[in-house]
Amino acid sequence: MTLRASAAAAVLAATAFLGLAPQAAAAPVPQPQAATAENRAAAARAATAPDTLATLSRFFAREGRVSLAAAQPRIEGEAIPVHHLSPDFVAGRADASVARLEFLASQAVSSDGQRAALWTARTETGWQVVNIATGDDEFRYARLGAAKLPGGTVFREPQIDAWYVAGGGRVLPLDEDAVRAVGAGGTTLGAYRVRVAAAYGDKLPGSPYAERGAAGGFAEADADAVPAAAAGVEVPWAAGAGVLALGALGAAAVRRLRRAGARA
């Protein structure tokens, strides 16, 4: 069984366990270019809605670490923007930024200290939580990036699960995957463009690779793959919302499964 199929099967099992049915796929909706105060407020409302908190209780109780009644999830801090490598940058389009806003993340914490990221995106019906991912990657790398390059843009190259911060014509690594890609000292923005163009230039939207829906490419997400970003531990509120493009799904599943294996 392929990694993608394994992740999808785990999602279905988790969905049944949590007693939730996947919703019908929504049409892809472009995300805003910036996380404005209005967008952050909308994301916060979605993250703190009673239904969201009820689902978080089931999420945190899923492995028996805490009881459903005792989970008492809460949202800490403000929603933060999460950027991914931009296909326009890969394609070499003039004035394209290295990364684009993919979703806003809110940090959820349970009474026993478990942490998760609520991924909130704009959909046809407004801002919704579209995914729950274990851990705190989004927030940790935002802090690391701000410390390493104040004012830079923290972003993820989802195909290899690498995190960077970019600014001043430089791209600096924030994790081991990024170090392997660009070296410990980072690289220039131009050199990084050459690398990603060589790696993904034939996998952009509209390419035969993308149309096959191959994991790790730049195809739009399909209905059963969006929740696979956390390898079966999140809830498909808006499966198929289309916000997790750029092949993020396959790589995110790699990340979650790899770390789960490391703990085994």
GROMACS .gro file of C-alpha atoms in nm, residues 1-260:
model
  260
    1MET     CA    1   0.000   0.000   0.000
    2THR     CA    2   0.135   0.344  -0.085
    3LEU     CA    3   0.203   0.610   0.176
    4ARG     CA    4  -0.085   0.818   0.043
    5ALA     CA    5  -0.323   0.525   0.053
    6SER     CA    6  -0.210   0.436   0.405
    7ALA     CA    7  -0.270   0.792   0.521
    8ALA     CA    8  -0.613   0.805   0.358
    9ALA     CA    9  -0.713   0.477   0.522
   10ALA     CA   10  -0.602   0.609   0.859
   11VAL     CA   11  -0.811   0.921   0.804
   12LEU     CA   12  -1.122   0.715   0.737
   13ALA     CA   13  -1.062   0.517   1.053
   14ALA     CA   14  -1.013   0.832   1.258
   15THR     CA   15  -1.325   0.986   1.107
   16ALA     CA   16  -1.532   0.684   1.205
   17PHE     CA   17  -1.382   0.685   1.553
   18LEU     CA   18  -1.468   1.051   1.605
   19GLY     CA   19  -1.818   0.999   1.474
   20LEU     CA   20  -1.789   1.257   1.197
   21ALA     CA   21  -1.877   1.220   0.832
   22PRO     CA   22  -1.662   1.389   0.564
   23GLN     CA   23  -1.841   1.679   0.402
   24ALA     CA   24  -1.886   1.717   0.032
   25ALA     CA   25  -1.586   1.861  -0.146
   26ALA     CA   26  -1.586   2.236  -0.181
   27ALA     CA   27  -1.452   2.424  -0.479
   28PRO     CA   28  -1.096   2.553  -0.438
   29VAL     CA   29  -1.096   2.908  -0.309
   30PRO     CA   30  -0.786   3.128  -0.346
   31GLN     CA   31  -0.646   3.240  -0.014
   32PRO     CA   32  -0.585   3.609   0.062
   33GLN     CA   33  -0.239   3.746  -0.007
   34ALA     CA   34  -0.193   3.866   0.350
   35ALA     CA   35  -0.320   3.780   0.695
   36THR     CA   36  -0.506   4.101   0.767
   37ALA     CA   37  -0.661   4.180   1.105
   38GLU     CA   38  -0.998   4.093   0.956
   39ASN     CA   39  -0.874   3.755   0.835
   40ARG     CA   40  -0.713   3.677   1.170
   41ALA     CA   41  -1.034   3.763   1.350
   42ALA     CA   42  -1.235   3.536   1.120
   43ALA     CA   43  -0.987   3.253   1.174
   44ALA     CA   44  -1.006   3.303   1.550
   45ARG     CA   45  -1.386   3.284   1.544
   46ALA     CA   46  -1.370   2.955   1.353
   47ALA     CA   47  -1.107   2.814   1.589
   48THR     CA   48  -1.298   2.901   1.905
   49ALA     CA   49  -1.646   2.803   1.786
   50PRO     CA   50  -1.824   2.558   2.019
   51ASP     CA   51  -1.833   2.286   1.751
   52THR     CA   52  -1.459   2.324   1.697
   53LEU     CA   53  -1.383   2.293   2.067
   54ALA     CA   54  -1.610   1.988   2.094
   55THR     CA   55  -1.423   1.822   1.809
   56LEU     CA   56  -1.091   1.914   1.968
   57SER     CA   57  -1.201   1.734   2.284
   58ARG     CA   58  -1.258   1.417   2.080
   59PHE     CA   59  -0.929   1.473   1.899
   60PHE     CA   60  -0.724   1.501   2.218
   61ALA     CA   61  -0.905   1.202   2.372
   62ARG     CA   62  -0.861   0.980   2.068
   63GLU     CA   63  -0.571   0.774   2.211
   64GLY     CA   64  -0.696   0.766   2.568
   65ARG     CA   65  -0.436   1.010   2.697
   66VAL     CA   66  -0.711   1.221   2.849
   67SER     CA   67  -1.082   1.162   2.892
   68LEU     CA   68  -1.332   1.336   2.670
   69ALA     CA   69  -1.475   1.529   2.965
   70ALA     CA   70  -1.133   1.628   3.097
   71ALA     CA   71  -0.973   1.741   2.769
   72GLN     CA   72  -1.098   2.101   2.803
   73PRO     CA   73  -0.922   2.233   2.492
   74ARG     CA   74  -0.836   2.599   2.464
   75ILE     CA   75  -0.687   2.821   2.195
   76GLU     CA   76  -0.364   2.998   2.289
   77GLY     CA   77  -0.249   3.319   2.126
   78GLU     CA   78  -0.348   3.464   1.791
   79ALA     CA   79  -0.383   3.289   1.458
   80ILE     CA   80  -0.060   3.308   1.258
   81PRO     CA   81  -0.010   3.301   0.882
   82VAL     CA   82   0.147   2.989   0.734
   83HIS     CA   83   0.318   3.024   0.397
   84HIS     CA   84   0.417   2.756   0.149
   85LEU     CA   85   0.646   2.766  -0.152
   86SER     CA   86   0.465   2.951  -0.431
   87PRO     CA   87   0.409   2.781  -0.767
   88ASP     CA   88   0.441   3.124  -0.931
   89PHE     CA   89   0.792   3.150  -0.789
   90VAL     CA   90   0.875   2.800  -0.913
   91ALA     CA   91   0.745   2.895  -1.256
   92GLY     CA   92   0.972   3.199  -1.261
   93ARG     CA   93   0.695   3.454  -1.299
   94ALA     CA   94   0.806   3.814  -1.269
   95ASP     CA   95   0.783   3.966  -0.922
   96ALA     CA   96   0.653   3.641  -0.770
   97SER     CA   97   0.719   3.605  -0.399
   98VAL     CA   98   0.898   3.294  -0.282
   99ALA     CA   99   0.596   3.192  -0.072
  100ARG     CA  100   0.223   3.245  -0.060
  101LEU     CA  101  -0.023   3.237   0.227
  102GLU     CA  102  -0.169   2.889   0.253
  103PHE     CA  103  -0.377   2.905   0.572
  104LEU     CA  104  -0.389   3.055   0.921
  105ALA     CA  105  -0.295   2.837   1.217
  106SER     CA  106  -0.434   2.856   1.570
  107GLN     CA  107  -0.267   2.670   1.854
  108ALA     CA  108  -0.491   2.434   2.050
  109VAL     CA  109  -0.387   2.297   2.388
  110SER     CA  110  -0.556   2.032   2.602
  111SER     CA  111  -0.566   2.013   2.980
  112ASP     CA  112  -0.290   1.748   2.979
  113GLY     CA  113  -0.058   1.957   2.761
  114GLN     CA  114  -0.119   1.803   2.420
  115ARG     CA  115  -0.081   2.054   2.137
  116ALA     CA  116  -0.227   2.073   1.791
  117ALA     CA  117  -0.255   2.323   1.508
  118LEU     CA  118  -0.594   2.418   1.369
  119TRP     CA  119  -0.555   2.502   1.001
  120THR     CA  120  -0.813   2.763   0.906
  121ALA     CA  121  -0.875   2.872   0.549
  122ARG     CA  122  -1.119   3.072   0.344
  123THR     CA  123  -1.375   2.850   0.174
  124GLU     CA  124  -1.688   2.909  -0.031
  125THR     CA  125  -1.886   2.933   0.291
  126GLY     CA  126  -1.640   3.155   0.477
  127TRP     CA  127  -1.345   3.086   0.706
  128GLN     CA  128  -1.343   2.729   0.835
  129VAL     CA  129  -1.113   2.492   1.018
  130VAL     CA  130  -1.008   2.248   0.746
  131ASN     CA  131  -0.755   2.038   0.934
  132ILE     CA  132  -0.612   1.952   1.274
  133ALA     CA  133  -0.243   1.858   1.284
  134THR     CA  134  -0.060   1.724   1.585
  135GLY     CA  135   0.229   1.919   1.732
  136ASP     CA  136   0.335   2.281   1.706
  137ASP     CA  137   0.554   2.300   1.395
  138GLU     CA  138   0.381   2.605   1.254
  139PHE     CA  139   0.435   2.809   1.570
  140ARG     CA  140   0.783   2.681   1.651
  141TYR     CA  141   0.923   2.762   1.308
  142ALA     CA  142   0.755   3.103   1.312
  143ARG     CA  143   0.949   3.180   1.631
  144LEU     CA  144   1.275   3.037   1.494
  145GLY     CA  145   1.241   3.236   1.173
  146ALA     CA  146   1.168   3.561   1.353
  147ALA     CA  147   1.479   3.510   1.566
  148LYS     CA  148   1.704   3.412   1.276
  149LEU     CA  149   1.592   3.677   1.029
  150PRO     CA  150   1.366   3.945   1.183
  151GLY     CA  151   1.109   4.065   0.934
  152GLY     CA  152   1.164   3.767   0.702
  153THR     CA  153   0.896   3.537   0.563
  154VAL     CA  154   0.884   3.192   0.720
  155PHE     CA  155   0.766   2.930   0.474
  156ARG     CA  156   0.753   2.559   0.413
  157GLU     CA  157   0.856   2.363   0.108
  158PRO     CA  158   0.597   2.090   0.160
  159GLN     CA  159   0.733   1.844  -0.094
  160ILE     CA  160   1.032   1.774   0.132
  161ASP     CA  161   0.887   1.909   0.459
  162ALA     CA  162   1.155   2.177   0.483
  163TRP     CA  163   1.112   2.507   0.668
  164TYR     CA  164   1.294   2.829   0.574
  165VAL     CA  165   1.296   3.200   0.637
  166ALA     CA  166   1.351   3.433   0.341
  167GLY     CA  167   1.444   3.798   0.329
  168GLY     CA  168   1.702   4.035   0.186
  169GLY     CA  169   1.766   3.810  -0.112
  170ARG     CA  170   1.857   3.513   0.108
  171VAL     CA  171   1.686   3.185   0.198
  172LEU     CA  172   1.799   3.042   0.532
  173PRO     CA  173   1.722   2.693   0.666
  174LEU     CA  174   1.522   2.636   0.985
  175ASP     CA  175   1.532   2.256   1.006
  176GLU     CA  176   1.740   1.958   0.899
  177ASP     CA  177   1.544   1.903   0.578
  178ALA     CA  178   1.614   2.261   0.474
  179VAL     CA  179   1.983   2.229   0.563
  180ARG     CA  180   2.008   1.927   0.336
  181ALA     CA  181   1.844   2.128   0.058
  182VAL     CA  182   2.032   2.458   0.076
  183GLY     CA  183   2.319   2.404   0.321
  184ALA     CA  184   2.365   2.528   0.676
  185GLY     CA  185   2.444   2.881   0.557
  186GLY     CA  186   2.145   2.902   0.327
  187THR     CA  187   2.151   3.028  -0.029
  188THR     CA  188   2.055   3.323  -0.245
  189LEU     CA  189   1.697   3.368  -0.357
  190GLY     CA  190   1.809   3.322  -0.717
  191ALA     CA  191   1.988   2.997  -0.645
  192TYR     CA  192   1.690   2.869  -0.451
  193ARG     CA  193   1.464   2.946  -0.748
  194VAL     CA  194   1.695   2.746  -0.975
  195ARG     CA  195   1.676   2.450  -0.737
  196VAL     CA  196   1.298   2.445  -0.698
  197ALA     CA  197   1.243   2.507  -1.069
  198ALA     CA  198   1.455   2.202  -1.147
  199ALA     CA  199   1.276   1.995  -0.883
  200TYR     CA  200   0.915   2.099  -0.945
  201GLY     CA  201   0.898   2.290  -1.272
  202ASP     CA  202   0.735   1.996  -1.450
  203LYS     CA  203   0.486   1.941  -1.166
  204LEU     CA  204   0.303   2.274  -1.168
  205PRO     CA  205  -0.077   2.305  -1.202
  206GLY     CA  206  -0.185   2.193  -1.545
  207SER     CA  207   0.112   1.964  -1.599
  208PRO     CA  208   0.056   1.593  -1.676
  209TYR     CA  209   0.212   1.512  -1.338
  210ALA     CA  210  -0.035   1.734  -1.154
  211GLU     CA  211  -0.330   1.605  -1.354
  212ARG     CA  212  -0.242   1.253  -1.242
  213GLY     CA  213  -0.278   1.375  -0.881
  214ALA     CA  214   0.064   1.243  -0.787
  215ALA     CA  215   0.157   1.312  -0.426
  216GLY     CA  216   0.439   1.559  -0.383
  217GLY     CA  217   0.358   1.758  -0.696
  218PHE     CA  218   0.171   2.083  -0.736
  219ALA     CA  219  -0.173   1.937  -0.798
  220GLU     CA  220  -0.484   2.066  -0.623
  221ALA     CA  221  -0.588   1.853  -0.329
  222ASP     CA  222  -0.852   1.589  -0.381
  223ALA     CA  223  -1.139   1.522  -0.146
  224ASP     CA  224  -0.994   1.234   0.049
  225ALA     CA  225  -0.639   1.369   0.066
  226VAL     CA  226  -0.680   1.700   0.248
  227PRO     CA  227  -0.716   1.542   0.593
  228ALA     CA  228  -0.417   1.314   0.527
  229ALA     CA  229  -0.186   1.601   0.622
  230ALA     CA  230  -0.168   1.469   0.975
  231ALA     CA  231  -0.164   1.103   0.874
  232GLY     CA  232  -0.506   1.015   1.005
  233VAL     CA  233  -0.525   1.217   1.323
  234GLU     CA  234  -0.727   1.514   1.208
  235VAL     CA  235  -1.088   1.577   1.123
  236PRO     CA  236  -1.206   1.654   0.767
  237TRP     CA  237  -1.434   1.950   0.828
  238ALA     CA  238  -1.400   2.079   0.474
  239ALA     CA  239  -1.231   1.802   0.283
  240GLY     CA  240  -1.142   1.915  -0.064
  241ALA     CA  241  -1.145   2.284   0.021
  242GLY     CA  242  -0.848   2.316  -0.210
  243VAL     CA  243  -0.635   2.525   0.023
  244LEU     CA  244  -0.364   2.264   0.055
  245ALA     CA  245  -0.225   2.269  -0.295
  246LEU     CA  246   0.143   2.253  -0.396
  247GLY     CA  247   0.152   1.883  -0.316
  248ALA     CA  248   0.156   1.965   0.054
  249LEU     CA  249  -0.052   1.663   0.139
  250GLY     CA  250   0.188   1.388   0.047
  251ALA     CA  251   0.482   1.558   0.216
  252ALA     CA  252   0.285   1.642   0.527
  253ALA     CA  253   0.182   1.280   0.558
  254VAL     CA  254   0.548   1.186   0.531
  255ARG     CA  255   0.628   1.427   0.811
  256ARG     CA  256   0.364   1.296   1.047
  257LEU     CA  257   0.425   0.928   0.973
  258ARG     CA  258   0.801   0.969   0.996
  259ARG     CA  259   0.776   1.126   1.339
  260ALA     CA  260   0.525   0.867   1.455
   0.00000   0.00000   0.00000
